[in-house]
Amino acid sequence: QRVPAKQWYQRRVRDEHKATNIGQGFPDFAVPDFLQEEVKRAVAKPSANWYTRAAGHPRLVKALSDEFSPLFGRSIDPMTEVTTAVGAYEAIYAAITAFINPGDEAVVIEPHFDCYAGDMDMCGGKLIRVPLRPTGDGTLAKNWTLDRKEFEEAFNDRTKLLITTTPHNPVGKMFTEEELEFIGGVCAKHNVIIVTDEVYERVVFQGSKHVRIAALPGMWERTITVGSIGKSFSVTGWKVGWAIGPAPLITQLQHVTSCTTFTAPTLLQEASAGAFEREARVKGTPDSYFDWLSGKLEDNCRKLADAFSHIGCVPVWPDGGYFMLVDTAPMGWDFSDENTGRCYDVDCVKWLTREFKLATIPISVFYGDRNRHLAAKYIRVCCAKSDATIEKACQIIRSLKKA
Amino acid sequence: PGSMTAVGAYEALYNSLTAFINPGDEVVLIEPHFDSYSVVVEVCGGKPVFVPLRPGDNPSDGNNWALDKAEFEAAFSDKTKICMVNTPHNPIGKLFTEEEMEFIARTCEKHNALIISDEVYERCVFPGEEHVRIANIPGAWDRTITIGSAGKSFSMTGYKLGWAVGPAELINRVQAMHQTVVYSAPTITQDVVARCIEREVELKGKEEAYYTQLPKVMQEGSEILSEAARDAGLPFVKPYGGYFMMLDTTPLGLEFDTTEEMYDVQCSKYLMEHHKLATIPLSPFFNLNKNLSDKYVRLCFAKSTDTLKAGGDIIRELKK
C-alpha cells in the first residue's frame, strides 16, 4: 500500500520541486531524426496493428542476431537463441522467474538495480549480496572490486543464478575480461546460470572496453545476456528489450513471457529493427549513433565531474554507462541533527532537491541491510541528459560550494 | 476508482491473478475459457475449479449456453479467492445477462471471492444487444476488477495495450504487480490509445464513432460465415458479440481414432490439410468437461470481407 519510491520521487522531483533531474536514469535529450523516421515507417505498416510472433518480431530478432553474432563470436540463431521482451526489465523478470523456486538463492553483486530484489521476493528466492568495495584513492570506478574469497563463499548448493551488470549501475564500473573469467569460473564450478544485465553496453568511455561474459570460453551455455533498445538508443519509452543465450535457457524465459505479456507491441519492435539496421549501415562512420552516444555521455560526465571536483566533492570516474558516483564526504555536510532515522545519502539527496532543486539519487537504496554502510556519503548522478540539464546542474553544483 | 494500463489485457490478467492468488487458493473458472486463465492460476500455485457453460436444449444459440446454478455454487469453498467471468464470451459468443451476473455476484459475495471480469470484447457487442458489466451489479464494485483491451476495442491488437479498472484498493495491487513485471507500458502506445478513446468520447453515439461501426462490422462478418454454414448444412452456435462462433462438424461424417487425440483437434487439422481452412478446435478451451466440446471448431469473424468470403466458400465446399 506504500507509494513506491520511484513514484514518490517523480512526484516530488518533477511536480513539487521542479528540480533539475540528474537523478533518474532516463535521457531527456532530443530523439534523433532517424528514430522518428523508423517509428513513422513502422506505424504506417498494416502489420503494426496485429500481433507479431510471441518469441520476438522476426525482423527484430534477425537484426539482433546480425548485430550480436560477431560481438559474441558465434552465429546466433534468431529463432531459438533470442527472445524479445517489454523492456530489459521484463527480460530480467522472466530470467529470474524462470529459474528461481522457493528457497533457491541468487548471488548478486551490489550495489544493484532494485528490481532484482523484488523479482527474487516474488519467487520466494533469496538474494545473496556480494559488494564491490572501493580500493585505491577512490577516484576510479574500475577500482571498485570484489573480494574474491567473499564472492566464492557466497555460493552453495542452493545457488541457482548469478546476477551481474556491466557497465555497472550505479558504480559505472565495466568488468574486465580477467574479472569476468574469475566470476565465470566460480559459476561454472557451482553450475550456476549467469544473468548479465548489459543495458548500458553502448556507453563506453575512452580507454574502456565492454566485455561480454557470454563470449568467454565455456560461458555461452550458462549465460543469458539482457539488452535494451531504450538505453541503446535513448528511447526508454519504447520498452523494447531482449535476452540472448542458448536455446534451452531462452526457452525457459519464453515460458514466462507467454504468461505475462505473450507478445510485445509490433510497431516498436519493427522500429527497433529499423534502428539496428540503420546502425549497421553507418557503423564506423561519423553518423554512428552508438559512437556519438559514448562520446556525448563521456563529455557530460566530465562536466559534472569537474563541477563536483570544483566544490570539493570526489567524483568516481566511470568506465562507461549512464551513471557516476560522487563522494560528498569532503563537504562535511551533516544531517544527524534532523534525526530522520534515514541514511546520510537519502537526507543529502532530499536536501539537495528541496533547497537547491537538484535531483540526484541516493545509493544506499541499492544495497542490502548488511552492506548498506558502504554507501557512506556517495550520491549517484546521471550523465544521459540534455545539454541544458547538464549545464543547469553544473551551475547549481558550483553554487553548493558555500552550502 | 483506480485504473492501470498494461501491455495488453493479457498482462492486466496476469497481474490481476498473480496479485491475489497464493498457493492453495482456489479460482472458479467458467469453461470453455481463454487458455491463459488456468495456466496463470496454476503458475501461482492456485487450483482452478471448472464449471461449464452447458448447451441445454438449444445449443445453436450462444445465449442458451448457461451455468447450472447448483453446480456453480458447489464449486465455491472457503478456499475460493477469485471467480473469473468473461463477457462477451470467447469462444461461445454468449452475452451474460443481468440476472446471470446478479447470481454470480451474490455467490461471490457469499464466499467473499474477488471477481475478475474479462471484457475485452465489450466493443464487439452486436447492435441491439446489451453488454452487462458485473462491476455495476449493486454490491459488486468493491470486489471486482474489470479488464479491457485497446487491441480488441480498436482492432489494433499489435499495440498490446489493455487496462484494469476497479476500486483503488484492488487496482493498487494489480499495479504493484505490473511494476514488478514490466514497470510501465510503452509511452507511444498509451498515447495513441488515449487519443483513440478521446475521439470516441467526442463522437459518442454518432454514426462515425468506431464504437458504433465495429459492432456492425462484427455482426456482418458473423453473418457471412453463418450463411455459409447454413448452406453447408452445418449447425453453428449463434453469437451475440465478440470475435468467434462455433461450428458443429458432426454432419461432415468424419471419423477419427480418438484414443490419442480429441475429435475436434483432428477435425481442425483435417480442415487445414485438406481444405486449407484454419480453425481452432474447441476442446483445448475446456479442462474438465471436454465432452461438451463435442465436434465443434471455432471460427473467427473478425477478418476482412475477402477472407470471410473465401472462408465461406470453403465451408460450402465441405458439404460435398
Short mmCIF file of N, CA and C in Angstrom, two decimals, chain B residues 37-135:
data_model
loop_
_atom_site.label_atom_id
_atom_site.label_comp_id
_atom_site.label_asym_id
_atom_site.label_seq_id
_atom_site.Cartn_x
_atom_site.Cartn_y
_atom_site.Cartn_z
N TYR B 37 -6.09 -18.26 -18.57
CA TYR B 37 -6.63 -18.19 -17.21
C TYR B 37 -6.09 -19.34 -16.34
N SER B 38 -6.30 -20.58 -16.79
CA SER B 38 -5.91 -21.71 -15.93
C SER B 38 -4.40 -21.85 -15.84
N VAL B 39 -3.70 -21.47 -16.92
CA VAL B 39 -2.23 -21.55 -16.90
C VAL B 39 -1.68 -20.62 -15.82
N VAL B 40 -2.15 -19.39 -15.79
CA VAL B 40 -1.64 -18.42 -14.82
C VAL B 40 -2.04 -18.82 -13.39
N VAL B 41 -3.27 -19.29 -13.23
CA VAL B 41 -3.71 -19.74 -11.90
C VAL B 41 -2.76 -20.81 -11.38
N GLU B 42 -2.43 -21.76 -12.25
CA GLU B 42 -1.56 -22.86 -11.82
C GLU B 42 -0.13 -22.39 -11.57
N VAL B 43 0.34 -21.44 -12.38
CA VAL B 43 1.69 -20.89 -12.19
C VAL B 43 1.81 -20.25 -10.79
N CYS B 44 0.69 -19.72 -10.29
CA CYS B 44 0.70 -19.10 -8.96
C CYS B 44 0.53 -20.12 -7.85
N GLY B 45 0.39 -21.39 -8.21
CA GLY B 45 0.15 -22.41 -7.19
C GLY B 45 -1.30 -22.47 -6.78
N GLY B 46 -2.16 -21.82 -7.60
CA GLY B 46 -3.59 -21.86 -7.29
C GLY B 46 -4.22 -23.09 -7.91
N LYS B 47 -5.45 -23.36 -7.48
CA LYS B 47 -6.17 -24.52 -8.01
C LYS B 47 -7.41 -24.05 -8.76
N PRO B 48 -7.43 -24.29 -10.10
CA PRO B 48 -8.63 -23.90 -10.85
C PRO B 48 -9.75 -24.89 -10.57
N VAL B 49 -10.96 -24.38 -10.41
CA VAL B 49 -12.14 -25.22 -10.24
C VAL B 49 -13.07 -24.88 -11.40
N PHE B 50 -13.35 -25.88 -12.25
CA PHE B 50 -14.04 -25.58 -13.51
C PHE B 50 -15.54 -25.81 -13.40
N VAL B 51 -16.30 -24.88 -13.94
CA VAL B 51 -17.75 -25.03 -14.04
C VAL B 51 -18.12 -24.77 -15.49
N PRO B 52 -18.83 -25.69 -16.13
CA PRO B 52 -19.08 -25.49 -17.56
C PRO B 52 -20.32 -24.65 -17.83
N LEU B 53 -20.27 -24.01 -19.00
CA LEU B 53 -21.50 -23.49 -19.60
C LEU B 53 -22.07 -24.69 -20.35
N ARG B 54 -23.32 -25.03 -20.06
CA ARG B 54 -23.92 -26.22 -20.69
C ARG B 54 -24.87 -25.78 -21.80
N PRO B 55 -24.84 -26.50 -22.92
CA PRO B 55 -25.65 -26.08 -24.07
C PRO B 55 -27.15 -26.18 -23.84
N GLY B 56 -27.57 -27.00 -22.91
CA GLY B 56 -29.01 -27.13 -22.67
C GLY B 56 -29.71 -27.70 -23.89
N ASP B 57 -31.00 -27.33 -24.04
CA ASP B 57 -31.82 -27.90 -25.11
C ASP B 57 -31.47 -27.34 -26.47
N ASN B 58 -30.94 -26.14 -26.48
CA ASN B 58 -30.76 -25.48 -27.77
C ASN B 58 -29.32 -24.96 -27.92
N PRO B 59 -28.42 -25.88 -28.28
CA PRO B 59 -27.02 -25.45 -28.39
C PRO B 59 -26.76 -24.47 -29.52
N SER B 60 -27.72 -24.28 -30.40
CA SER B 60 -27.47 -23.42 -31.55
C SER B 60 -27.59 -21.93 -31.23
N ASP B 61 -27.92 -21.62 -29.96
CA ASP B 61 -27.99 -20.22 -29.57
C ASP B 61 -26.97 -19.97 -28.45
N GLY B 62 -26.01 -19.11 -28.71
CA GLY B 62 -24.93 -18.86 -27.75
C GLY B 62 -25.43 -18.44 -26.39
N ASN B 63 -26.50 -17.65 -26.36
CA ASN B 63 -27.03 -17.18 -25.08
C ASN B 63 -27.70 -18.28 -24.27
N ASN B 64 -27.97 -19.43 -24.90
CA ASN B 64 -28.57 -20.54 -24.17
C ASN B 64 -27.56 -21.37 -23.41
N TRP B 65 -26.31 -21.24 -23.78
CA TRP B 65 -25.28 -21.96 -23.01
C TRP B 65 -25.23 -21.28 -21.66
N ALA B 66 -25.45 -22.05 -20.60
CA ALA B 66 -25.62 -21.42 -19.29
C ALA B 66 -25.03 -22.26 -18.17
N LEU B 67 -24.82 -21.60 -17.04
CA LEU B 67 -24.36 -22.29 -15.83
C LEU B 67 -25.51 -23.05 -15.22
N ASP B 68 -25.21 -24.22 -14.69
CA ASP B 68 -26.14 -24.90 -13.81
C ASP B 68 -25.88 -24.26 -12.44
N LYS B 69 -26.91 -23.61 -11.89
CA LYS B 69 -26.70 -22.81 -10.69
C LYS B 69 -26.19 -23.62 -9.50
N ALA B 70 -26.75 -24.80 -9.32
CA ALA B 70 -26.30 -25.63 -8.19
C ALA B 70 -24.84 -26.03 -8.39
N GLU B 71 -24.53 -26.37 -9.64
CA GLU B 71 -23.16 -26.78 -9.96
C GLU B 71 -22.19 -25.62 -9.71
N PHE B 72 -22.61 -24.41 -10.06
CA PHE B 72 -21.76 -23.23 -9.87
C PHE B 72 -21.52 -22.98 -8.39
N GLU B 73 -22.60 -22.99 -7.61
CA GLU B 73 -22.46 -22.74 -6.17
C GLU B 73 -21.59 -23.80 -5.50
N ALA B 74 -21.73 -25.04 -5.95
CA ALA B 74 -20.95 -26.13 -5.36
C ALA B 74 -19.45 -25.99 -5.65
N ALA B 75 -19.11 -25.19 -6.64
CA ALA B 75 -17.70 -25.02 -6.99
C ALA B 75 -16.95 -24.14 -5.99
N PHE B 76 -17.72 -23.39 -5.20
CA PHE B 76 -17.10 -22.47 -4.24
C PHE B 76 -16.82 -23.17 -2.92
N SER B 77 -15.75 -22.77 -2.26
CA SER B 77 -15.41 -23.30 -0.94
C SER B 77 -14.78 -22.17 -0.14
N ASP B 78 -14.32 -22.50 1.08
CA ASP B 78 -13.70 -21.42 1.85
C ASP B 78 -12.29 -21.11 1.34
N LYS B 79 -11.87 -21.85 0.31
CA LYS B 79 -10.56 -21.56 -0.27
C LYS B 79 -10.68 -20.71 -1.54
N THR B 80 -11.92 -20.44 -1.94
CA THR B 80 -12.10 -19.71 -3.20
C THR B 80 -11.68 -18.26 -3.05
N LYS B 81 -10.69 -17.85 -3.84
CA LYS B 81 -10.19 -16.47 -3.79
C LYS B 81 -10.84 -15.63 -4.87
N ILE B 82 -10.95 -16.19 -6.06
CA ILE B 82 -11.36 -15.42 -7.23
C ILE B 82 -12.34 -16.23 -8.07
N CYS B 83 -13.27 -15.51 -8.72
CA CYS B 83 -14.08 -16.11 -9.78
C CYS B 83 -13.85 -15.28 -11.04
N MET B 84 -13.59 -15.96 -12.16
CA MET B 84 -13.39 -15.23 -13.41
C MET B 84 -14.64 -15.28 -14.26
N VAL B 85 -14.95 -14.14 -14.86
CA VAL B 85 -16.10 -14.05 -15.76
C VAL B 85 -15.59 -13.46 -17.08
N ASN B 86 -16.16 -13.88 -18.19
CA ASN B 86 -15.75 -13.33 -19.49
C ASN B 86 -16.99 -13.05 -20.30
N THR B 87 -17.24 -11.78 -20.60
CA THR B 87 -18.37 -11.42 -21.43
C THR B 87 -18.02 -10.18 -22.24
N PRO B 88 -18.33 -10.13 -23.54
CA PRO B 88 -18.78 -11.23 -24.39
C PRO B 88 -17.83 -12.43 -24.31
N HIS B 89 -18.41 -13.60 -24.39
CA HIS B 89 -17.65 -14.82 -24.09
C HIS B 89 -16.88 -15.37 -25.29
N ASN B 90 -15.62 -15.68 -25.04
CA ASN B 90 -14.79 -16.39 -26.00
C ASN B 90 -14.66 -17.82 -25.49
N PRO B 91 -15.05 -18.83 -26.25
CA PRO B 91 -15.37 -18.85 -27.68
C PRO B 91 -16.85 -18.90 -28.04
N ILE B 92 -17.75 -18.98 -27.03
CA ILE B 92 -19.15 -19.26 -27.37
C ILE B 92 -19.89 -18.08 -28.00
N GLY B 93 -19.50 -16.83 -27.66
CA GLY B 93 -20.21 -15.69 -28.23
C GLY B 93 -21.45 -15.33 -27.43
N LYS B 94 -21.49 -15.82 -26.20
CA LYS B 94 -22.61 -15.55 -25.29
C LYS B 94 -22.43 -14.18 -24.64
N LEU B 95 -23.56 -13.52 -24.35
CA LEU B 95 -23.55 -12.32 -23.52
C LEU B 95 -24.23 -12.70 -22.21
N PHE B 96 -23.54 -12.55 -21.12
CA PHE B 96 -24.16 -12.84 -19.82
C PHE B 96 -25.23 -11.79 -19.54
N THR B 97 -26.38 -12.24 -19.02
CA THR B 97 -27.47 -11.32 -18.72
C THR B 97 -27.29 -10.72 -17.33
N GLU B 98 -28.11 -9.70 -17.05
CA GLU B 98 -28.04 -9.07 -15.74
C GLU B 98 -28.40 -10.09 -14.66
N GLU B 99 -29.39 -10.90 -14.95
CA GLU B 99 -29.83 -11.91 -13.97
C GLU B 99 -28.70 -12.89 -13.67
N GLU B 100 -28.00 -13.32 -14.73
CA GLU B 100 -26.87 -14.25 -14.54
C GLU B 100 -25.77 -13.58 -13.72
N MET B 101 -25.48 -12.31 -14.03
CA MET B 101 -24.43 -11.59 -13.31
C MET B 101 -24.79 -11.38 -11.84
N GLU B 102 -26.08 -11.11 -11.59
CA GLU B 102 -26.52 -10.94 -10.20
C GLU B 102 -26.28 -12.23 -9.43
N PHE B 103 -26.62 -13.34 -10.05
CA PHE B 103 -26.43 -14.64 -9.41
C PHE B 103 -24.94 -14.89 -9.12
N ILE B 104 -24.09 -14.62 -10.11
CA ILE B 104 -22.65 -14.82 -9.94
C ILE B 104 -22.12 -13.90 -8.83
N ALA B 105 -22.55 -12.63 -8.88
CA ALA B 105 -22.08 -11.67 -7.88
C ALA B 105 -22.51 -12.08 -6.47
N ARG B 106 -23.76 -12.55 -6.33
CA ARG B 106 -24.26 -12.96 -5.00
C ARG B 106 -23.44 -14.14 -4.48
N THR B 107 -23.16 -15.09 -5.36
CA THR B 107 -22.39 -16.26 -4.95
C THR B 107 -20.99 -15.85 -4.50
N CYS B 108 -20.38 -14.95 -5.25
CA CYS B 108 -19.03 -14.48 -4.90
C CYS B 108 -19.04 -13.73 -3.57
N GLU B 109 -20.10 -12.94 -3.38
CA GLU B 109 -20.22 -12.18 -2.15
C GLU B 109 -20.34 -13.13 -0.95
N LYS B 110 -21.15 -14.16 -1.13
CA LYS B 110 -21.38 -15.15 -0.07
C LYS B 110 -20.06 -15.80 0.36
N HIS B 111 -19.18 -16.03 -0.62
CA HIS B 111 -17.92 -16.70 -0.31
C HIS B 111 -16.74 -15.74 -0.25
N ASN B 112 -17.05 -14.44 -0.25
CA ASN B 112 -16.02 -13.40 -0.19
C ASN B 112 -14.93 -13.60 -1.25
N ALA B 113 -15.39 -13.88 -2.44
CA ALA B 113 -14.43 -14.07 -3.54
C ALA B 113 -14.34 -12.80 -4.37
N LEU B 114 -13.14 -12.56 -4.91
CA LEU B 114 -12.97 -11.45 -5.83
C LEU B 114 -13.50 -11.86 -7.20
N ILE B 115 -13.89 -10.88 -7.99
CA ILE B 115 -14.34 -11.14 -9.35
C ILE B 115 -13.37 -10.47 -10.32
N ILE B 116 -12.87 -11.25 -11.27
CA ILE B 116 -12.10 -10.64 -12.36
C ILE B 116 -12.95 -10.82 -13.62
N SER B 117 -13.32 -9.69 -14.21
CA SER B 117 -14.21 -9.74 -15.36
C SER B 117 -13.45 -9.33 -16.62
N ASP B 118 -13.27 -10.29 -17.52
CA ASP B 118 -12.55 -10.08 -18.77
C ASP B 118 -13.55 -9.60 -19.81
N GLU B 119 -13.51 -8.30 -20.10
CA GLU B 119 -14.50 -7.72 -21.02
C GLU B 119 -13.83 -7.17 -22.27
N VAL B 120 -12.80 -7.85 -22.75
CA VAL B 120 -12.03 -7.34 -23.89
C VAL B 120 -12.89 -7.13 -25.14
N TYR B 121 -13.96 -7.93 -25.27
CA TYR B 121 -14.79 -7.80 -26.48
C TYR B 121 -15.98 -6.87 -26.26
N GLU B 122 -15.95 -6.02 -25.24
CA GLU B 122 -17.11 -5.18 -24.91
C GLU B 122 -17.53 -4.25 -26.04
N ARG B 123 -16.61 -3.96 -26.95
CA ARG B 123 -16.96 -3.07 -28.07
C ARG B 123 -17.37 -3.86 -29.31
N CYS B 124 -17.47 -5.17 -29.14
CA CYS B 124 -17.86 -6.03 -30.27
C CYS B 124 -19.22 -6.65 -30.01
N VAL B 125 -20.05 -5.98 -29.24
CA VAL B 125 -21.39 -6.48 -28.94
C VAL B 125 -22.30 -6.12 -30.10
N PHE B 126 -23.02 -7.08 -30.68
CA PHE B 126 -23.82 -6.83 -31.87
C PHE B 126 -24.86 -5.75 -31.61
N PRO B 127 -25.20 -4.95 -32.64
CA PRO B 127 -26.17 -3.87 -32.47
C PRO B 127 -27.46 -4.38 -31.84
N GLY B 128 -27.93 -3.64 -30.86
CA GLY B 128 -29.19 -4.00 -30.21
C GLY B 128 -29.02 -4.91 -29.02
N GLU B 129 -27.85 -5.51 -28.85
CA GLU B 129 -27.63 -6.40 -27.71
C GLU B 129 -27.04 -5.62 -26.55
N GLU B 130 -27.14 -6.18 -25.35
CA GLU B 130 -26.69 -5.45 -24.17
C GLU B 130 -25.47 -6.08 -23.51
N HIS B 131 -24.47 -5.25 -23.28
CA HIS B 131 -23.29 -5.71 -22.54
C HIS B 131 -23.48 -5.38 -21.06
N VAL B 132 -23.48 -6.41 -20.23
CA VAL B 132 -23.68 -6.20 -18.80
C VAL B 132 -22.34 -6.26 -18.08
N ARG B 133 -22.05 -5.21 -17.31
CA ARG B 133 -20.80 -5.17 -16.54
C ARG B 133 -21.08 -5.60 -15.11
N ILE B 134 -20.49 -6.70 -14.71
CA ILE B 134 -20.75 -7.23 -13.37
C ILE B 134 -20.35 -6.24 -12.28
N ALA B 135 -19.39 -5.36 -12.59
CA ALA B 135 -18.97 -4.35 -11.61
C ALA B 135 -20.11 -3.39 -11.27
#
